[in-house]
Tab-separated table of C-alpha atoms in Angstrom:
chain	number	residue	atom	x	y	z
A	481	MET	CA	168.669	88.467	230.223
A	482	PHE	CA	170.240	91.241	232.269
A	483	PHE	CA	173.572	89.388	232.373
A	484	ALA	CA	173.505	88.940	228.599
A	485	ALA	CA	172.902	92.644	228.031
A	486	ILE	CA	175.701	93.695	230.377
A	487	GLY	CA	177.994	91.038	228.919
A	488	SER	CA	177.426	92.179	225.366
A	489	ILE	CA	178.173	95.785	226.331
A	490	PHE	CA	181.421	94.799	228.042
A	491	LEU	CA	182.396	92.485	225.182
A	492	ILE	CA	181.809	95.093	222.480
A	493	ALA	CA	183.468	97.890	224.464
A	494	GLY	CA	186.414	95.632	225.248
A	495	LEU	CA	186.870	94.704	221.607
A	496	LEU	CA	186.697	98.337	220.549
A	497	LEU	CA	189.246	99.457	223.115
A	498	ALA	CA	191.636	96.502	222.878
A	499	THR	CA	191.839	96.477	219.094
A	500	ASN	CA	191.576	100.271	218.863
A	501	ILE	CA	189.022	100.135	216.079
A	502	ALA	CA	188.386	103.634	214.722
A	503	ARG	CA	190.835	105.003	217.329
A	504	ALA	CA	188.338	104.223	220.105
A	505	ALA	CA	190.973	104.202	222.848
A	506	GLU	CA	192.379	107.593	221.851
A	507	ARG	CA	188.920	109.125	221.550
A	508	ALA	CA	187.812	107.741	224.921
A	509	TYR	CA	190.986	109.066	226.531
A	510	GLN	CA	190.490	112.536	225.002
A	511	MET	CA	186.913	112.608	226.261
A	512	TYR	CA	188.027	111.528	229.739
A	513	ALA	CA	190.814	114.137	229.758
A	514	GLN	CA	188.299	116.879	228.921
A	515	LEU	CA	185.860	115.788	231.636
A	516	THR	CA	188.459	115.547	234.393
A	517	PRO	CA	190.898	118.410	234.842
A	518	ARG	CA	193.645	116.163	236.237
A	519	ALA	CA	193.678	113.196	233.921
A	520	GLY	CA	197.092	111.985	235.075
A	521	THR	CA	199.880	110.678	232.948
A	522	ALA	CA	198.394	107.366	231.803
A	523	PRO	CA	198.471	107.078	228.001
A	524	PRO	CA	195.588	105.769	225.874
A	525	THR	CA	197.402	102.428	225.884
A	526	THR	CA	196.067	101.964	229.401
A	527	LEU	CA	192.535	101.922	227.997
A	528	ARG	CA	193.626	99.237	225.536
A	529	ILE	CA	194.847	97.088	228.443
A	530	VAL	CA	191.580	97.650	230.314
A	531	GLY	CA	189.681	96.691	227.164
A	532	ALA	CA	191.651	93.454	226.971
A	533	PHE	CA	190.434	92.570	230.478
A	534	TRP	CA	186.844	93.493	229.602
A	535	ILE	CA	186.682	90.931	226.767
A	536	PRO	CA	186.736	87.780	228.950
A	537	LEU	CA	184.547	89.503	231.552
A	538	GLY	CA	181.949	90.303	228.911
A	539	ALA	CA	182.161	86.795	227.463
A	540	PHE	CA	181.592	85.333	230.928
A	541	PHE	CA	178.549	87.517	231.581
A	542	LEU	CA	177.175	86.758	228.124
A	543	THR	CA	177.607	83.016	228.677
A	544	VAL	CA	175.912	83.171	232.081
A	545	GLY	CA	173.053	85.181	230.588
A	546	ILE	CA	172.531	82.677	227.782
A	547	LEU	CA	172.817	79.520	229.895
A	548	ARG	CA	170.735	80.819	232.748
């Protein structure tokens, strides 16, 4: 059950960031830039790429949690 919970979080967060629903990537980047004084030069597009990698990771964890 733990794997399914973690997988669903990663899957939903990945979908939000990759598809940029409700400007999620820009908002997450602004929040990160406020929390860290030296945010670097990576644009919010980087979060969209990270979100695209989180989708299969979340699907894998969700599948393991269901089939376990």
